[in-house]
PDB file of C-alpha atoms in Angstrom:
ATOM      1  CA  UNK A   1      12.641 -47.121  42.240  1.00 85.00           C
ATOM      2  CA  UNK A   2      12.816 -47.614  38.729  1.00 91.00           C
ATOM      3  CA  UNK A   3      10.260 -49.248  36.800  1.00 95.00           C
ATOM      4  CA  UNK A   4      11.238 -51.241  33.622  1.00 94.00           C
ATOM      5  CA  UNK A   5       8.884 -50.725  30.593  1.00 95.00           C
ATOM      6  CA  UNK A   6      10.175 -52.753  27.739  1.00 94.00           C
ATOM      7  CA  UNK A   7      13.342 -54.266  26.655  1.00 91.00           C
ATOM      8  CA  UNK A   8      15.011 -52.917  23.671  1.00 89.00           C
ATOM      9  CA  UNK A   9      17.120 -56.203  22.760  1.00 85.00           C
ATOM     10  CA  UNK A  10      15.896 -57.365  18.756  1.00 85.00           C
ATOM     11  CA  UNK A  11      13.659 -54.133  18.906  1.00 89.00           C
ATOM     12  CA  UNK A  12      13.949 -52.286  15.369  1.00 91.00           C
ATOM     13  CA  UNK A  13      15.102 -48.716  15.208  1.00 92.00           C
ATOM     14  CA  UNK A  14      11.517 -47.297  13.727  1.00 95.00           C
ATOM     15  CA  UNK A  15       9.878 -49.335  16.317  1.00 95.00           C
ATOM     16  CA  UNK A  16      11.958 -47.743  19.264  1.00 94.00           C
ATOM     17  CA  UNK A  17      12.192 -44.250  17.619  1.00 96.00           C
ATOM     18  CA  UNK A  18       7.810 -44.387  17.288  1.00 96.00           C
ATOM     19  CA  UNK A  19       7.945 -45.574  20.980  1.00 97.00           C
ATOM     20  CA  UNK A  20      10.262 -42.326  21.985  1.00 96.00           C
ATOM     21  CA  UNK A  21       7.966 -40.274  19.961  1.00 97.00           C
ATOM     22  CA  UNK A  22       4.574 -42.006  21.932  1.00 97.00           C
ATOM     23  CA  UNK A  23       6.347 -41.070  25.068  1.00 97.00           C
ATOM     24  CA  UNK A  24       7.216 -37.391  24.232  1.00 96.00           C
ATOM     25  CA  UNK A  25       3.491 -36.891  23.055  1.00 97.00           C
ATOM     26  CA  UNK A  26       2.265 -37.803  26.026  1.00 96.00           C
ATOM     27  CA  UNK A  27       4.589 -36.625  28.510  1.00 96.00           C
ATOM     28  CA  UNK A  28       5.754 -39.660  29.952  1.00 95.00           C
ATOM     29  CA  UNK A  29       8.980 -38.710  32.093  1.00 95.00           C
ATOM     30  CA  UNK A  30      10.960 -41.931  31.127  1.00 95.00           C
ATOM     31  CA  UNK A  31      14.599 -42.453  30.410  1.00 95.00           C
ATOM     32  CA  UNK A  32      16.590 -45.252  28.519  1.00 94.00           C
ATOM     33  CA  UNK A  33      19.404 -47.403  28.502  1.00 92.00           C
ATOM     34  CA  UNK A  34      21.072 -48.479  25.553  1.00 86.00           C
ATOM     35  CA  UNK A  35      21.766 -52.097  24.882  1.00 80.00           C
ATOM     36  CA  UNK A  36      25.629 -53.376  25.464  1.00 80.00           C
ATOM     37  CA  UNK A  37      27.760 -53.711  22.582  1.00 79.00           C
ATOM     38  CA  UNK A  38      27.763 -57.269  22.884  1.00 79.00           C
ATOM     39  CA  UNK A  39      24.412 -58.099  23.580  1.00 71.00           C
ATOM     40  CA  UNK A  40      25.195 -58.980  27.345  1.00 79.00           C
ATOM     41  CA  UNK A  41      23.195 -56.374  28.939  1.00 80.00           C
ATOM     42  CA  UNK A  42      19.770 -55.564  27.787  1.00 81.00           C
ATOM     43  CA  UNK A  43      18.880 -51.957  27.434  1.00 88.00           C
ATOM     44  CA  UNK A  44      15.244 -50.477  27.407  1.00 93.00           C
ATOM     45  CA  UNK A  45      12.711 -48.008  28.559  1.00 96.00           C
ATOM     46  CA  UNK A  46      12.676 -47.128  32.139  1.00 95.00           C
ATOM     47  CA  UNK A  47      10.379 -44.751  34.674  1.00 96.00           C
ATOM     48  CA  UNK A  48      10.882 -44.059  38.100  1.00 95.00           C
ATOM     49  CA  UNK A  49       7.341 -43.464  39.337  1.00 94.00           C
ATOM     50  CA  UNK A  50       4.814 -46.269  39.564  1.00 94.00           C
ATOM     51  CA  UNK A  51       1.888 -44.435  38.287  1.00 94.00           C
ATOM     52  CA  UNK A  52       3.830 -43.047  35.333  1.00 95.00           C
ATOM     53  CA  UNK A  53       4.990 -46.507  34.541  1.00 96.00           C
ATOM     54  CA  UNK A  54       1.270 -47.761  34.788  1.00 96.00           C
ATOM     55  CA  UNK A  55       0.174 -45.087  32.284  1.00 96.00           C
ATOM     56  CA  UNK A  56       3.297 -45.979  30.093  1.00 97.00           C
ATOM     57  CA  UNK A  57       2.547 -49.499  30.308  1.00 97.00           C
ATOM     58  CA  UNK A  58      -1.218 -48.614  28.882  1.00 97.00           C
ATOM     59  CA  UNK A  59       0.134 -46.374  26.114  1.00 97.00           C
ATOM     60  CA  UNK A  60       2.773 -49.531  25.060  1.00 97.00           C
ATOM     61  CA  UNK A  61      -0.283 -52.099  25.057  1.00 97.00           C
ATOM     62  CA  UNK A  62      -2.300 -49.788  22.555  1.00 97.00           C
ATOM     63  CA  UNK A  63       0.705 -48.786  20.493  1.00 97.00           C
ATOM     64  CA  UNK A  64       1.616 -52.807  20.316  1.00 97.00           C
ATOM     65  CA  UNK A  65      -1.320 -53.731  19.431  1.00 97.00           C
ATOM     66  CA  UNK A  66      -1.905 -51.348  16.383  1.00 97.00           C
ATOM     67  CA  UNK A  67       2.057 -52.042  15.414  1.00 97.00           C
ATOM     68  CA  UNK A  68       0.989 -55.481  15.397  1.00 97.00           C
ATOM     69  CA  UNK A  69      -2.074 -55.026  13.223  1.00 97.00           C
ATOM     70  CA  UNK A  70      -0.063 -52.560  10.582  1.00 97.00           C
ATOM     71  CA  UNK A  71       2.366 -55.078  10.505  1.00 96.00           C
ATOM     72  CA  UNK A  72       0.407 -58.380   9.819  1.00 97.00           C
ATOM     73  CA  UNK A  73      -1.470 -56.460   7.131  1.00 97.00           C
ATOM     74  CA  UNK A  74       1.743 -55.484   5.079  1.00 96.00           C
ATOM     75  CA  UNK A  75       2.528 -58.868   5.565  1.00 95.00           C
ATOM     76  CA  UNK A  76      -0.216 -60.375   4.078  1.00 96.00           C
ATOM     77  CA  UNK A  77      -0.312 -57.575   1.361  1.00 96.00           C
ATOM     78  CA  UNK A  78       3.300 -58.653   0.405  1.00 94.00           C
ATOM     79  CA  UNK A  79       2.300 -61.764   0.418  1.00 92.00           C
ATOM     80  CA  UNK A  80      -0.603 -61.787  -2.117  1.00 93.00           C
ATOM     81  CA  UNK A  81       1.922 -59.725  -3.999  1.00 93.00           C
ATOM     82  CA  UNK A  82       4.106 -62.438  -4.175  1.00 88.00           C
ATOM     83  CA  UNK A  83       6.885 -60.527  -2.435  1.00 91.00           C
ATOM     84  CA  UNK A  84       7.546 -62.939   0.317  1.00 92.00           C
ATOM     85  CA  UNK A  85       9.827 -65.383  -0.706  1.00 91.00           C
ATOM     86  CA  UNK A  86       8.985 -69.274  -0.330  1.00 89.00           C
ATOM     87  CA  UNK A  87      11.166 -72.292   0.859  1.00 87.00           C
ATOM     88  CA  UNK A  88      12.379 -72.930  -2.753  1.00 90.00           C
ATOM     89  CA  UNK A  89      12.933 -68.902  -3.495  1.00 89.00           C
ATOM     90  CA  UNK A  90      15.103 -68.893  -0.727  1.00 87.00           C
ATOM     91  CA  UNK A  91      16.980 -71.919  -1.470  1.00 88.00           C
ATOM     92  CA  UNK A  92      17.538 -70.806  -5.069  1.00 92.00           C
ATOM     93  CA  UNK A  93      18.998 -67.594  -3.898  1.00 92.00           C
ATOM     94  CA  UNK A  94      21.522 -68.786  -1.111  1.00 92.00           C
ATOM     95  CA  UNK A  95      21.773 -72.636  -1.533  1.00 93.00           C
ATOM     96  CA  UNK A  96      24.678 -73.200   0.144  1.00 95.00           C
ATOM     97  CA  UNK A  97      23.718 -71.236   3.352  1.00 94.00           C
ATOM     98  CA  UNK A  98      20.377 -73.142   3.382  1.00 91.00           C
ATOM     99  CA  UNK A  99      22.026 -76.665   3.088  1.00 92.00           C
ATOM    100  CA  UNK A 100      24.904 -75.949   5.834  1.00 95.00           C
ATOM    101  CA  UNK A 101      22.043 -74.780   8.196  1.00 95.00           C
ATOM    102  CA  UNK A 102      19.988 -77.997   7.162  1.00 94.00           C
ATOM    103  CA  UNK A 103      23.101 -80.302   7.703  1.00 97.00           C
ATOM    104  CA  UNK A 104      23.719 -78.802  11.007  1.00 97.00           C
ATOM    105  CA  UNK A 105      20.447 -78.951  11.964  1.00 97.00           C
ATOM    106  CA  UNK A 106      20.477 -82.843  11.091  1.00 96.00           C
ATOM    107  CA  UNK A 107      24.149 -83.143  12.659  1.00 97.00           C
ATOM    108  CA  UNK A 108      22.810 -81.571  16.096  1.00 97.00           C
ATOM    109  CA  UNK A 109      19.708 -83.915  15.948  1.00 96.00           C
ATOM    110  CA  UNK A 110      21.643 -86.700  15.156  1.00 93.00           C
ATOM    111  CA  UNK A 111      24.196 -86.299  18.181  1.00 93.00           C
ATOM    112  CA  UNK A 112      21.177 -85.395  20.433  1.00 93.00           C
ATOM    113  CA  UNK A 113      19.539 -88.497  19.624  1.00 93.00           C
ATOM    114  CA  UNK A 114      22.457 -91.458  18.882  1.00 89.00           C
ATOM    115  CA  UNK A 115      22.862 -92.016  22.649  1.00 88.00           C
ATOM    116  CA  UNK A 116      19.456 -93.015  23.110  1.00 89.00           C
ATOM    117  CA  UNK A 117      19.329 -95.138  19.811  1.00 84.00           C
ATOM    118  CA  UNK A 118      22.576 -97.283  20.629  1.00 73.00           C
ATOM    119  CA  UNK A 119      21.901-100.851  21.454  1.00 61.00           C
TER     120      UNK A 119
END
């Protein structure tokens, strides 16, 4: 019976490549299903054996903790270097997109709350 290891939806290519390399390095017998073109079905990493799935999950947990640490450190470095744009910088770069998004949020919020506010 197949054992699901990890969903590939919204996973960056570099992370998926690192996980493939991790599985290959440790000899994990896995297979991969690609996500559908329209995002209806998820792709993922799978194994056929229960004991192999446990070993792979342990490797994934260790890998994901290390990746989280490196990504947070990279974000902190970019934040300290001023490379992470603030809201004002994003507004200056793309004012129409930001304002349209805020208008859409206000409209949806207004339509959602309006039935409760009519006297």
